Tab-separated table of N, CA and C in Angstrom:
chain	number	residue	atom	x	y	z
A	763	UNK	N	-83.546	9.014	62.545
A	763	UNK	CA	-83.327	9.521	63.636
A	763	UNK	C	-82.835	11.127	62.822
A	764	UNK	N	-82.764	12.040	63.441
A	764	UNK	CA	-82.024	13.403	62.863
A	764	UNK	C	-80.664	13.521	63.305
A	765	UNK	N	-79.877	12.817	62.296
A	765	UNK	CA	-78.229	13.012	63.054
A	765	UNK	C	-77.711	13.624	61.959
A	766	UNK	N	-77.291	14.955	62.249
A	766	UNK	CA	-76.620	16.142	61.461
A	766	UNK	C	-74.713	14.955	61.449
A	767	UNK	N	-74.644	14.292	60.567
A	767	UNK	CA	-73.190	13.984	61.001
A	767	UNK	C	-72.283	14.744	60.638
A	768	UNK	N	-72.718	16.123	59.824
A	768	UNK	CA	-71.855	17.093	58.996
A	768	UNK	C	-71.094	17.637	60.295
A	769	UNK	N	-72.102	18.221	60.833
A	769	UNK	CA	-71.614	18.748	62.466
A	769	UNK	C	-71.108	18.379	63.603
A	770	UNK	N	-70.577	16.926	63.242
A	770	UNK	CA	-70.168	16.458	64.466
A	770	UNK	C	-68.510	15.991	64.011
A	771	UNK	N	-68.494	15.997	62.490
A	771	UNK	CA	-67.300	15.340	61.646
A	771	UNK	C	-65.739	16.038	62.402
A	772	UNK	N	-66.171	17.464	62.626
A	772	UNK	CA	-64.470	18.015	63.004
A	772	UNK	C	-64.771	18.403	64.531
A	773	UNK	N	-65.325	17.266	65.534
A	773	UNK	CA	-65.224	17.095	66.744
A	773	UNK	C	-63.839	16.130	67.035
A	774	UNK	N	-63.198	16.102	67.953
A	774	UNK	CA	-61.982	15.797	68.222
A	774	UNK	C	-62.574	14.451	69.052
A	775	UNK	N	-61.889	12.937	68.767
A	775	UNK	CA	-62.198	11.878	69.878
A	775	UNK	C	-61.435	11.770	70.848
A	776	UNK	N	-61.906	11.470	72.023
A	776	UNK	CA	-61.700	11.626	73.120
A	776	UNK	C	-60.990	10.150	73.804
A	777	UNK	N	-60.264	9.647	74.052
A	777	UNK	CA	-60.388	8.411	75.386
A	777	UNK	C	-60.913	9.054	76.899
A	778	UNK	N	-61.944	8.050	76.640
A	778	UNK	CA	-62.768	8.474	78.435
A	778	UNK	C	-62.055	7.385	79.452
A	779	UNK	N	-61.776	8.301	80.564
A	779	UNK	CA	-61.320	7.147	81.822
A	779	UNK	C	-62.203	7.538	82.944
A	780	UNK	N	-62.288	6.970	83.698
A	780	UNK	CA	-62.888	6.850	84.760
A	780	UNK	C	-62.217	7.460	85.553
A	781	UNK	N	-62.333	8.865	86.437
A	781	UNK	CA	-62.008	9.819	87.180
A	781	UNK	C	-61.610	9.308	88.624
A	782	UNK	N	-62.679	8.020	89.020
A	782	UNK	CA	-62.490	7.155	90.153
A	782	UNK	C	-60.767	6.685	90.061
A	783	UNK	N	-60.972	5.872	89.093
A	783	UNK	CA	-59.968	4.916	89.283
A	783	UNK	C	-58.864	4.856	87.972
A	784	UNK	N	-59.421	5.791	87.090
A	784	UNK	CA	-58.515	6.134	85.872
A	784	UNK	C	-58.396	4.771	84.840
A	785	UNK	N	-59.503	4.114	84.749
A	785	UNK	CA	-59.693	3.087	84.198
A	785	UNK	C	-60.255	3.654	82.406
A	786	UNK	N	-59.670	2.784	81.453
A	786	UNK	CA	-60.211	3.492	80.345
A	786	UNK	C	-61.505	2.625	79.848
A	787	UNK	N	-62.566	3.517	79.790
A	787	UNK	CA	-64.155	3.301	79.542
A	787	UNK	C	-63.922	3.321	77.790
A	788	UNK	N	-63.917	3.669	77.043
A	788	UNK	CA	-63.873	3.854	75.573
A	788	UNK	C	-62.813	4.738	74.902
A	789	UNK	N	-62.922	4.291	74.060
A	789	UNK	CA	-61.751	5.236	72.918
A	789	UNK	C	-62.353	5.723	71.887
A	790	UNK	N	-63.652	5.979	72.006
A	790	UNK	CA	-64.563	6.779	70.850
A	790	UNK	C	-65.329	7.528	71.586
A	791	UNK	N	-64.698	8.227	72.403
A	791	UNK	CA	-65.500	9.531	73.441
A	791	UNK	C	-65.447	11.031	72.549
A	792	UNK	N	-66.811	11.511	72.877
A	792	UNK	CA	-67.109	12.851	72.013
A	792	UNK	C	-67.584	13.801	73.022
A	793	UNK	N	-66.922	14.861	73.480
A	793	UNK	CA	-67.670	16.097	73.808
A	793	UNK	C	-69.066	15.985	73.226
A	794	UNK	N	-70.101	16.381	74.456
A	794	UNK	CA	-71.668	16.797	74.251
A	794	UNK	C	-72.171	17.565	75.292
A	795	UNK	N	-73.741	17.811	74.690
A	795	UNK	CA	-74.499	17.927	75.615
A	795	UNK	C	-75.627	17.777	75.629
A	796	UNK	N	-76.150	17.253	76.967
A	796	UNK	CA	-77.489	16.834	76.968
A	796	UNK	C	-78.505	17.647	75.706
A	797	UNK	N	-79.190	16.617	75.901
A	797	UNK	CA	-80.364	17.174	74.382
A	797	UNK	C	-81.532	17.938	75.363
A	798	UNK	N	-81.472	17.276	76.317
A	798	UNK	CA	-82.819	18.172	76.868
A	798	UNK	C	-82.350	18.837	77.909
A	799	UNK	N	-81.354	19.317	78.004
A	799	UNK	CA	-80.925	20.505	78.926
A	799	UNK	C	-79.236	20.671	78.607
A	800	UNK	N	-79.366	21.640	77.531
A	800	UNK	CA	-77.910	22.002	76.946
A	800	UNK	C	-76.766	22.641	77.788
A	801	UNK	N	-77.632	22.796	79.196
A	801	UNK	CA	-76.417	23.426	79.885
A	801	UNK	C	-75.585	22.239	80.772
A	802	UNK	N	-76.137	21.084	80.663
A	802	UNK	CA	-75.479	20.090	81.026
A	802	UNK	C	-74.375	19.270	79.916
A	803	UNK	N	-72.948	19.428	80.765
A	803	UNK	CA	-71.755	18.897	79.748
A	803	UNK	C	-71.776	17.516	80.082
A	804	UNK	N	-71.599	16.585	79.113
A	804	UNK	CA	-71.072	14.932	79.242
A	804	UNK	C	-70.146	14.465	78.153
A	805	UNK	N	-70.150	13.750	77.978
A	805	UNK	CA	-69.164	12.972	77.065
A	805	UNK	C	-70.445	11.564	76.867
A	806	UNK	N	-70.101	11.436	74.921
A	806	UNK	CA	-71.022	9.922	75.040
A	806	UNK	C	-70.216	9.219	73.334
A	807	UNK	N	-70.402	7.980	73.233
A	807	UNK	CA	-70.000	7.247	72.239
A	807	UNK	C	-71.239	6.547	71.695
A	808	UNK	N	-70.726	6.359	70.549
A	808	UNK	CA	-71.279	5.456	69.811
A	808	UNK	C	-71.814	3.690	69.646
A	809	UNK	N	-70.224	2.969	70.242
A	809	UNK	CA	-70.802	1.923	70.185
A	809	UNK	C	-70.265	1.155	71.976
A	810	UNK	N	-71.240	0.507	72.540
A	810	UNK	CA	-70.855	-0.044	74.001
A	810	UNK	C	-69.729	-0.908	74.275
A	811	UNK	N	-68.849	0.448	75.814
A	811	UNK	CA	-68.333	-0.118	75.438
A	811	UNK	C	-67.951	-1.127	76.580
A	812	UNK	N	-67.113	-2.238	75.892
A	812	UNK	CA	-67.075	-3.756	76.492
A	812	UNK	C	-65.770	-3.932	77.316
A	813	UNK	N	-66.158	-4.598	78.393
A	813	UNK	CA	-65.070	-4.813	79.782
A	813	UNK	C	-64.927	-3.962	80.265
A	814	UNK	N	-65.665	-2.713	80.106
A	814	UNK	CA	-65.291	-1.594	80.967
A	814	UNK	C	-66.374	-0.954	82.021
A	815	UNK	N	-67.502	-0.939	81.661
A	815	UNK	CA	-68.880	-0.647	82.275
A	815	UNK	C	-69.495	-2.081	82.071
A	816	UNK	N	-70.830	-1.695	83.397
A	816	UNK	CA	-71.938	-2.852	83.155
A	816	UNK	C	-73.087	-1.740	84.456
A	817	UNK	N	-74.315	-2.703	83.319
A	817	UNK	CA	-75.253	-1.711	83.739
A	817	UNK	C	-75.748	-2.158	85.200
A	818	UNK	N	-76.412	-0.882	86.034
A	818	UNK	CA	-76.483	-1.025	87.394
A	818	UNK	C	-77.818	-0.583	87.663
A	819	UNK	N	-78.473	-0.785	88.828
A	819	UNK	CA	-79.835	-0.227	89.144
A	819	UNK	C	-81.117	-0.586	88.038
A	820	UNK	N	-82.171	-0.224	87.716
A	820	UNK	CA	-83.056	-0.335	87.266
A	820	UNK	C	-83.347	0.605	86.341
A	821	UNK	N	-84.319	0.152	85.375
A	821	UNK	CA	-84.233	1.399	83.880
A	821	UNK	C	-85.087	2.589	85.102
A	822	UNK	N	-85.112	3.638	84.543
A	822	UNK	CA	-85.747	4.799	85.277
A	822	UNK	C	-86.250	6.089	83.669
A	823	UNK	N	-86.773	6.680	83.709
A	823	UNK	CA	-87.209	8.076	83.066
A	823	UNK	C	-86.616	9.269	83.874
A	824	UNK	N	-86.239	10.434	83.013
A	824	UNK	CA	-86.222	11.475	83.494
A	824	UNK	C	-87.520	12.863	83.065
A	825	UNK	N	-87.426	13.828	84.353
A	825	UNK	CA	-88.500	14.727	84.636
A	825	UNK	C	-88.236	15.463	83.003
A	826	UNK	N	-87.348	15.714	82.720
A	826	UNK	CA	-86.996	16.628	81.095
A	826	UNK	C	-87.817	15.969	79.911
A	827	UNK	N	-87.613	14.582	79.656
A	827	UNK	CA	-87.894	13.509	78.786
A	827	UNK	C	-88.303	12.370	78.892
A	828	UNK	N	-88.955	11.540	77.764
A	828	UNK	CA	-89.227	10.324	78.046
A	828	UNK	C	-88.470	9.254	77.800
A	829	UNK	N	-87.389	9.264	77.680
A	829	UNK	CA	-86.020	8.850	77.486
A	829	UNK	C	-86.105	7.900	78.281
A	830	UNK	N	-85.839	6.275	78.072
A	830	UNK	CA	-85.844	5.307	79.480
A	830	UNK	C	-84.405	4.976	79.330
A	831	UNK	N	-83.786	5.032	80.480
A	831	UNK	CA	-82.363	4.998	80.979
A	831	UNK	C	-82.025	4.060	81.867
A	832	UNK	N	-80.539	3.725	81.851
A	832	UNK	CA	-80.294	2.890	82.707
A	832	UNK	C	-78.799	3.001	83.089
A	833	UNK	N	-78.849	3.325	84.544
A	833	UNK	CA	-77.066	3.608	85.186
A	833	UNK	C	-76.135	2.786	84.097
A	834	UNK	N	-74.876	3.242	84.406
A	834	UNK	CA	-73.746	2.383	83.793
A	834	UNK	C	-72.970	2.790	84.825
A	835	UNK	N	-71.803	1.460	85.635
A	835	UNK	CA	-70.518	1.488	86.688
A	835	UNK	C	-69.429	0.919	85.953
A	836	UNK	N	-68.608	1.646	86.829
A	836	UNK	CA	-67.347	1.366	86.147
A	836	UNK	C	-66.922	-0.052	86.430
A	837	UNK	N	-66.370	-1.066	86.048
A	837	UNK	CA	-66.220	-2.333	86.326
A	837	UNK	C	-65.230	-2.823	87.090
A	838	UNK	N	-64.264	-1.550	87.024
A	838	UNK	CA	-63.334	-1.743	88.144
A	838	UNK	C	-63.271	-0.887	89.656
A	839	UNK	N	-63.795	0.059	89.671
A	839	UNK	CA	-64.256	0.537	90.905
A	839	UNK	C	-65.515	0.748	91.593
A	840	UNK	N	-66.633	0.504	90.423
A	840	UNK	CA	-67.966	0.128	90.974
A	840	UNK	C	-68.728	1.478	90.786
A	841	UNK	N	-68.316	2.844	90.572
A	841	UNK	CA	-68.770	4.132	90.396
A	841	UNK	C	-70.030	4.181	89.228
A	842	UNK	N	-70.908	4.551	89.398
A	842	UNK	CA	-71.627	5.103	88.321
A	842	UNK	C	-70.760	6.236	87.655
A	843	UNK	N	-70.834	5.894	86.300
A	843	UNK	CA	-70.390	7.212	85.496
A	843	UNK	C	-71.172	7.223	84.303
A	844	UNK	N	-72.084	7.074	83.906
A	844	UNK	CA	-72.760	7.124	83.547
A	844	UNK	C	-73.950	6.258	83.035
A	845	UNK	N	-74.570	6.239	81.984
A	845	UNK	CA	-76.108	5.947	81.371
A	845	UNK	C	-76.404	5.628	80.116
A	846	UNK	N	-77.164	4.699	80.001
A	846	UNK	CA	-77.349	4.345	78.464
A	846	UNK	C	-78.616	4.165	78.130
A	847	UNK	N	-78.715	5.283	76.894
A	847	UNK	CA	-80.703	5.527	76.410
A	847	UNK	C	-80.847	4.384	75.895
A	848	UNK	N	-81.679	3.276	76.669
A	848	UNK	CA	-82.471	2.300	76.078
A	848	UNK	C	-83.269	2.348	75.016
A	849	UNK	N	-84.133	2.932	75.583
A	849	UNK	CA	-85.450	3.546	74.370
A	849	UNK	C	-85.479	4.946	74.189
A	850	UNK	N	-84.716	5.693	73.418
A	850	UNK	CA	-84.847	7.213	73.046
A	850	UNK	C	-86.423	7.875	72.693
A	851	UNK	N	-86.764	9.066	73.372
A	851	UNK	CA	-88.006	9.370	73.417
A	851	UNK	C	-87.895	10.019	72.004
A	852	UNK	N	-89.449	10.010	71.475
A	852	UNK	CA	-89.344	10.853	69.841
A	852	UNK	C	-89.336	12.484	69.555
A	853	UNK	N	-89.037	12.880	70.855
A	853	UNK	CA	-88.722	14.066	70.345
A	853	UNK	C	-87.285	14.435	70.704
A	854	UNK	N	-86.266	13.729	71.529
A	854	UNK	CA	-84.920	13.597	71.381
A	854	UNK	C	-84.560	13.147	69.699
A	855	UNK	N	-84.973	11.521	69.696
A	855	UNK	CA	-84.476	11.564	67.807
A	855	UNK	C	-84.698	12.343	67.115
A	856	UNK	N	-85.972	12.913	67.086
A	856	UNK	CA	-85.927	13.858	66.639
A	856	UNK	C	-85.161	15.171	66.253
A	857	UNK	N	-84.785	15.277	67.188
A	857	UNK	CA	-83.796	16.984	67.326
A	857	UNK	C	-82.382	16.572	66.962
A	858	UNK	N	-81.682	17.764	66.859
A	858	UNK	CA	-80.115	17.522	66.204
A	858	UNK	C	-79.108	16.122	67.270
A	859	UNK	N	-78.847	15.593	67.022
A	859	UNK	CA	-78.191	14.658	68.095
A	859	UNK	C	-77.024	13.583	66.924
A	860	UNK	N	-76.551	13.439	67.876
A	860	UNK	CA	-74.970	12.513	66.934
A	860	UNK	C	-74.622	11.329	67.408
A	861	UNK	N	-76.710	10.441	67.763
A	861	UNK	CA	-76.718	9.619	67.236
A	861	UNK	C	-76.106	8.216	68.265
A	862	UNK	N	-75.417	9.181	69.746
A	862	UNK	CA	-74.834	8.268	70.618
A	862	UNK	C	-75.554	7.711	71.775
A	863	UNK	N	-75.670	7.043	72.032
A	863	UNK	CA	-76.477	6.747	72.982
A	863	UNK	C	-76.118	5.674	74.552
A	864	UNK	N	-74.625	6.227	74.406
A	864	UNK	CA	-74.195	5.626	75.695
A	864	UNK	C	-73.240	7.097	76.004
A	865	UNK	N	-73.897	7.522	77.412
A	865	UNK	CA	-73.548	9.021	77.843
A	865	UNK	C	-72.732	8.515	79.364
A	866	UNK	N	-72.047	9.584	79.281
A	866	UNK	CA	-70.722	9.366	80.900
A	866	UNK	C	-70.850	10.879	81.245
A	867	UNK	N	-71.114	11.146	82.463
A	867	UNK	CA	-71.435	12.361	82.996
A	867	UNK	C	-69.653	12.883	83.593
A	868	UNK	N	-69.502	14.049	83.122
A	868	UNK	CA	-68.377	15.287	83.269
A	868	UNK	C	-68.018	14.848	84.286
A	869	UNK	N	-68.676	14.949	85.390
A	869	UNK	CA	-68.013	14.904	86.944
A	869	UNK	C	-67.439	13.622	87.426
A	870	UNK	N	-67.693	12.406	86.009
A	870	UNK	CA	-67.437	10.782	86.459
A	870	UNK	C	-66.240	10.277	85.902
A	871	UNK	N	-66.277	11.107	84.667
A	871	UNK	CA	-64.999	10.603	83.492
A	871	UNK	C	-63.857	12.110	82.953
A	872	UNK	N	-62.908	12.074	82.483
A	872	UNK	CA	-62.397	12.452	81.968
A	872	UNK	C	-62.292	12.380	80.385
A	873	UNK	N	-61.764	13.264	79.545
A	873	UNK	CA	-61.369	12.819	78.435
A	873	UNK	C	-60.041	13.357	78.338
A	874	UNK	N	-59.215	12.222	77.386
A	874	UNK	CA	-57.941	12.723	76.878
A	874	UNK	C	-57.913	12.615	74.847
A	875	UNK	N	-57.485	14.026	74.679
A	875	UNK	CA	-57.730	13.777	72.848
A	875	UNK	C	-57.024	12.959	72.657
A	876	UNK	N	-57.433	11.892	71.208
A	876	UNK	CA	-56.713	11.589	70.722
A	876	UNK	C	-56.013	11.767	69.807
A	877	UNK	N	-54.826	11.161	69.354
A	877	UNK	CA	-54.201	11.920	67.857
A	877	UNK	C	-54.567	10.628	66.717
A	878	UNK	N	-54.289	11.195	65.741
A	878	UNK	CA	-54.583	10.532	64.513
A	878	UNK	C	-52.988	9.360	64.374
A	879	UNK	N	-53.152	9.056	63.032
A	879	UNK	CA	-52.101	7.349	63.150
A	879	UNK	C	-50.387	8.430	62.849
A	880	UNK	N	-50.562	9.582	62.572
A	880	UNK	CA	-49.644	10.484	62.143
A	880	UNK	C	-49.018	10.804	63.922
A	881	UNK	N	-49.413	10.667	64.767
A	881	UNK	CA	-49.372	10.859	66.317
A	881	UNK	C	-48.820	12.499	66.400
A	882	UNK	N	-49.373	13.341	65.386
A	882	UNK	CA	-48.697	14.706	65.687
A	882	UNK	C	-50.211	15.416	65.579
A	883	UNK	N	-51.352	15.161	64.959
A	883	UNK	CA	-52.718	15.737	64.719
A	883	UNK	C	-53.848	14.903	65.325
A	884	UNK	N	-55.122	16.230	65.827
A	884	UNK	CA	-55.991	15.372	67.097
A	884	UNK	C	-56.630	14.574	65.646
A	885	UNK	N	-57.015	13.362	66.295
A	885	UNK	CA	-58.318	12.384	65.478
A	885	UNK	C	-59.440	13.016	65.453
A	886	UNK	N	-60.732	13.528	64.645
A	886	UNK	CA	-61.193	13.726	64.400
A	886	UNK	C	-62.181	12.967	63.970
A	887	UNK	N	-63.832	13.510	64.459
A	887	UNK	CA	-64.546	11.802	64.445
A	887	UNK	C	-65.164	11.683	62.551
A	888	UNK	N	-64.671	12.768	61.818
A	888	UNK	CA	-65.335	12.728	60.473
A	888	UNK	C	-64.076	11.549	59.903
A	889	UNK	N	-62.722	11.197	60.645
A	889	UNK	CA	-61.634	10.378	60.196
A	889	UNK	C	-61.832	9.125	60.786
A	890	UNK	N	-62.404	8.912	61.611
A	890	UNK	CA	-62.671	7.815	62.589
A	890	UNK	C	-63.772	6.413	62.043
A	891	UNK	N	-62.916	5.245	61.969
A	891	UNK	CA	-63.376	4.136	61.109
A	891	UNK	C	-64.919	3.830	61.767
A	892	UNK	N	-65.542	3.366	61.014
A	892	UNK	CA	-67.034	3.370	61.361
A	892	UNK	C	-67.206	2.107	62.408
A	893	UNK	N	-67.785	2.292	63.617
A	893	UNK	CA	-68.206	1.394	64.694
A	893	UNK	C	-67.830	-0.141	64.272
A	894	UNK	N	-68.560	-0.789	63.370
A	894	UNK	CA	-68.173	-1.753	63.024
A	894	UNK	C	-66.518	-2.223	62.564
A	895	UNK	N	-66.025	-1.677	61.888
A	895	UNK	CA	-64.870	-1.525	61.813
A	895	UNK	C	-63.848	-1.324	62.664
A	896	UNK	N	-64.440	-0.671	63.507
A	896	UNK	CA	-63.162	-0.463	65.024
A	896	UNK	C	-63.374	-1.406	65.206
A	897	UNK	N	-61.155	-2.113	65.495
A	897	UNK	CA	-61.229	-3.410	66.500
A	897	UNK	C	-60.447	-2.464	67.510
A	898	UNK	N	-60.463	-1.499	67.477
A	898	UNK	CA	-58.817	-0.802	68.917
A	898	UNK	C	-60.094	-0.313	70.355
A	899	UNK	N	-61.238	-0.763	70.406
A	899	UNK	CA	-61.935	-0.748	71.435
A	899	UNK	C	-61.835	-1.935	72.449
A	900	UNK	N	-61.371	-3.154	71.841
A	900	UNK	CA	-61.089	-3.686	73.043
A	900	UNK	C	-59.778	-4.020	73.343
A	901	UNK	N	-58.586	-3.655	72.758
A	901	UNK	CA	-56.707	-3.555	72.778
A	901	UNK	C	-56.631	-2.254	72.959
A	902	UNK	N	-57.283	-1.226	72.852
A	902	UNK	CA	-56.592	-0.087	73.186
A	902	UNK	C	-55.939	-0.181	74.754
A	903	UNK	N	-54.385	0.632	74.809
A	903	UNK	CA	-54.156	0.330	76.360
A	903	UNK	C	-53.520	1.645	76.613
A	904	UNK	N	-53.685	2.012	77.649
A	904	UNK	CA	-53.075	3.561	77.553
A	904	UNK	C	-52.778	3.227	79.379
A	905	UNK	N	-51.800	3.904	79.334
A	905	UNK	CA	-50.934	3.750	80.635
A	905	UNK	C	-51.759	4.825	81.732
A	906	UNK	N	-51.190	3.930	83.109
A	906	UNK	CA	-51.768	4.871	83.978
A	906	UNK	C	-51.014	6.339	83.794
A	907	UNK	N	-50.056	6.723	83.516
A	907	UNK	CA	-49.558	7.842	83.496
A	907	UNK	C	-50.157	8.511	82.269
A	908	UNK	N	-50.784	8.145	81.383
A	908	UNK	CA	-51.583	8.703	79.980
A	908	UNK	C	-52.738	9.088	80.624
A	909	UNK	N	-52.997	8.393	81.753
A	909	UNK	CA	-54.532	8.661	82.368
A	909	UNK	C	-54.495	9.764	83.314
A	910	UNK	N	-53.301	9.826	84.271
A	910	UNK	CA	-52.888	11.248	85.476
A	910	UNK	C	-52.174	12.274	84.680
A	911	UNK	N	-51.584	12.187	83.380
A	911	UNK	CA	-51.660	13.540	82.903
A	911	UNK	C	-52.518	14.198	81.873
A	912	UNK	N	-53.693	13.256	81.358
A	912	UNK	CA	-55.005	13.659	80.659
A	912	UNK	C	-56.068	14.479	81.962
A	913	UNK	N	-56.211	13.822	83.121
A	913	UNK	CA	-56.748	14.183	84.256
A	913	UNK	C	-55.690	15.386	84.762
A	914	UNK	N	-54.700	15.369	85.075
A	914	UNK	CA	-53.823	16.910	85.559
A	914	UNK	C	-54.344	17.622	84.437
A	915	UNK	N	-54.373	17.891	83.160
A	915	UNK	CA	-54.787	18.491	82.353
A	915	UNK	C	-55.801	19.066	82.315
A	916	UNK	N	-56.884	18.486	82.394
A	916	UNK	CA	-58.211	18.427	82.694
A	916	UNK	C	-58.455	19.283	83.851
A	917	UNK	N	-57.805	19.425	84.961
A	917	UNK	CA	-57.708	19.566	86.359
A	917	UNK	C	-57.243	21.448	85.898
A	918	UNK	N	-56.463	21.274	85.616
A	918	UNK	CA	-55.099	22.530	85.002
A	918	UNK	C	-56.931	23.708	84.159
A	919	UNK	N	-57.149	22.820	83.638
A	919	UNK	CA	-58.052	23.829	82.973
A	919	UNK	C	-59.397	24.237	83.369
A	920	UNK	N	-59.857	23.331	84.349
A	920	UNK	CA	-60.688	23.894	84.991
A	920	UNK	C	-61.008	25.156	85.926
A	921	UNK	N	-59.251	25.341	86.264
A	921	UNK	CA	-59.042	26.774	87.370
A	921	UNK	C	-58.597	27.740	86.645
């Protein structure tokens, strides 16, 4: 895989929440663009979002590339929030990518930038523990108020 980790080290880590029900979906989100169409903004994560999403429907391929995909839906509200790249195609694997195979549609989720352990600075991917060392995915608890505040920030920046 042609992953240039250096180019992603300075990206902010986001908490990803469902726009429909405010459920926390992942604490390891990153703003990204679709490799096959860089005009499409989305979020991604490097580890499976546990206890938050599940597969829905059947696998499919896109018209743009030959990656094998399967949609994921929020377990709380049932809305489709993204997809998992089950089998990436060779061109996508060879392009510059962040190594993430769990994608979230920007129209279905919003991100709240995480703070580091000081509570002052934004948490960057270069300072985030490796996926296997991370245990906060299951235990991260964000209040509904924090999700709503994050949603308000996202809405305000859209206009």
